[in-house]
Short mmCIF file of C-alpha atoms in Angstrom, two decimals:
data_model
loop_
_atom_site.label_atom_id
_atom_site.label_comp_id
_atom_site.label_asym_id
_atom_site.label_seq_id
_atom_site.Cartn_x
_atom_site.Cartn_y
_atom_site.Cartn_z
CA ASP A 22 0.50 -0.53 0.01
CA ASN A 23 2.84 2.00 -0.62
CA ILE A 24 2.37 3.84 2.39
CA ILE A 25 6.30 6.05 2.47
CA PHE A 26 5.28 7.69 -0.72
CA ARG A 27 1.97 8.43 1.88
CA LYS A 28 4.41 9.99 4.03
CA GLU A 29 7.31 11.01 1.97
CA PHE A 30 5.01 13.69 0.56
CA LYS A 31 2.47 16.33 1.73
CA ASP A 32 0.26 15.22 -0.32
CA GLY A 33 1.22 11.52 -1.01
CA SER A 34 -2.19 10.07 -0.33
CA ALA A 35 -4.18 12.76 -2.48
CA ILE A 36 -1.64 11.65 -4.85
CA LEU A 37 -2.11 7.92 -4.98
CA ASP A 38 -5.84 8.15 -4.54
CA ASP A 39 -6.16 10.72 -7.12
CA TYR A 40 -3.60 8.67 -9.67
CA GLU A 41 -5.51 5.32 -8.64
CA LYS A 42 -8.72 6.25 -9.49
CA LYS A 43 -7.72 7.77 -13.36
CA TYR A 44 -5.33 4.77 -14.37
CA GLY A 45 -6.49 1.62 -11.73
CA ILE A 46 -4.45 0.07 -8.95
CA ILE A 47 -0.68 0.32 -8.82
CA THR A 48 -0.10 -3.01 -9.11
CA CYS A 49 2.98 -3.89 -10.44
CA ASP A 50 6.97 -2.79 -11.87
CA ALA A 51 5.93 -2.01 -14.00
CA ASP A 52 2.96 0.17 -12.88
CA ILE A 53 5.43 2.37 -10.88
CA ARG A 54 7.56 3.17 -13.63
CA ILE A 55 4.39 4.12 -16.09
CA PHE A 56 3.72 6.42 -12.34
CA ASN A 57 7.12 7.89 -12.22
CA GLU A 58 6.77 8.68 -15.66
CA ARG A 59 4.08 10.96 -15.06
CA ASN A 60 4.84 11.82 -11.84
CA PRO A 61 8.79 12.96 -11.78
CA SER A 62 8.42 15.68 -9.18
CA THR A 63 7.05 12.25 -6.47
CA PRO A 64 8.09 8.77 -8.10
CA LEU A 65 6.87 5.90 -6.01
CA LEU A 66 9.42 3.66 -4.75
CA ARG A 67 9.86 0.71 -7.53
CA GLY A 68 10.79 -2.35 -4.64
CA PHE A 69 14.42 -3.17 -3.18
CA GLY A 70 17.01 -2.74 -4.06
CA ILE A 71 20.76 -4.41 -4.06
CA HIS A 72 22.28 -0.91 -4.05
CA GLY A 73 25.70 0.87 -2.75
CA GLY A 74 26.16 2.80 0.60
CA GLY A 75 27.03 0.37 2.76
CA TYR A 76 25.68 -1.62 5.92
CA ILE A 77 25.47 0.20 9.02
CA PRO A 78 24.43 -2.70 11.87
CA GLY A 79 21.43 -1.19 13.86
CA PHE A 80 20.06 1.02 11.12
CA ASP A 81 17.72 1.22 9.07
CA TRP A 82 18.73 3.88 6.07
CA THR A 83 17.92 1.79 3.13
CA ILE A 84 14.22 1.50 4.32
CA GLY A 85 14.40 -2.59 4.08
CA CYS A 86 16.76 -2.81 0.51
CA PRO A 87 20.67 -4.86 1.41
CA ALA A 88 23.89 -1.31 1.28
CA MET A 89 26.75 -3.10 0.88
CA ALA A 90 30.55 -1.53 0.36
CA ASN A 91 30.26 0.23 -3.08
CA ASP A 92 32.59 -2.25 -4.74
CA ASP A 93 31.08 -4.92 -3.45
CA VAL A 94 27.94 -3.94 -6.09
CA ILE A 95 30.61 -3.44 -8.22
CA ASP A 96 32.10 -6.97 -7.73
CA LEU A 97 28.13 -8.46 -7.95
CA TYR A 98 27.70 -6.54 -11.29
CA ASN A 99 30.11 -7.54 -12.95
CA LEU A 100 28.92 -11.25 -12.10
CA ILE A 101 25.47 -10.72 -13.20
CA ARG A 102 26.43 -9.86 -16.28
CA GLN A 103 28.17 -13.11 -16.87
CA ASN A 104 24.95 -14.36 -16.42
CA PRO A 105 22.69 -15.13 -20.18
CA ASP A 106 20.77 -11.73 -21.52
CA SER A 107 23.34 -9.91 -19.59
CA GLY A 108 21.88 -11.18 -16.21
CA ILE A 109 18.00 -10.25 -16.90
CA GLY A 110 16.26 -12.03 -14.36
CA THR A 111 19.44 -13.15 -12.96
CA GLU A 112 17.83 -15.54 -9.96
CA VAL A 113 19.65 -13.01 -6.38
CA ILE A 114 19.00 -15.45 -3.56
CA ILE A 115 19.37 -12.50 0.01
CA GLN A 116 20.35 -14.86 3.35
CA ASP A 117 20.18 -13.18 6.62
#
């Protein structure tokens, strides 16, 4: 239910409610991409992303995304790119 978006933007609830009345309920990544194209000044987060910036024990600054050291993200990216289709569709298992 895009709770983060509703909290992040002053009128986030109104933006989402109006959008979904006009275009339908946002249910998948493709819907989020279209929403972001139509609303570039108020983009909606697109699921989880593995990214750099580092892990800080006890402090979840990522809102749930797995964060790695920048060099480790580059290494992971280069490994995944070696798979068929340049890595698109490669399953990544995130383990605690």
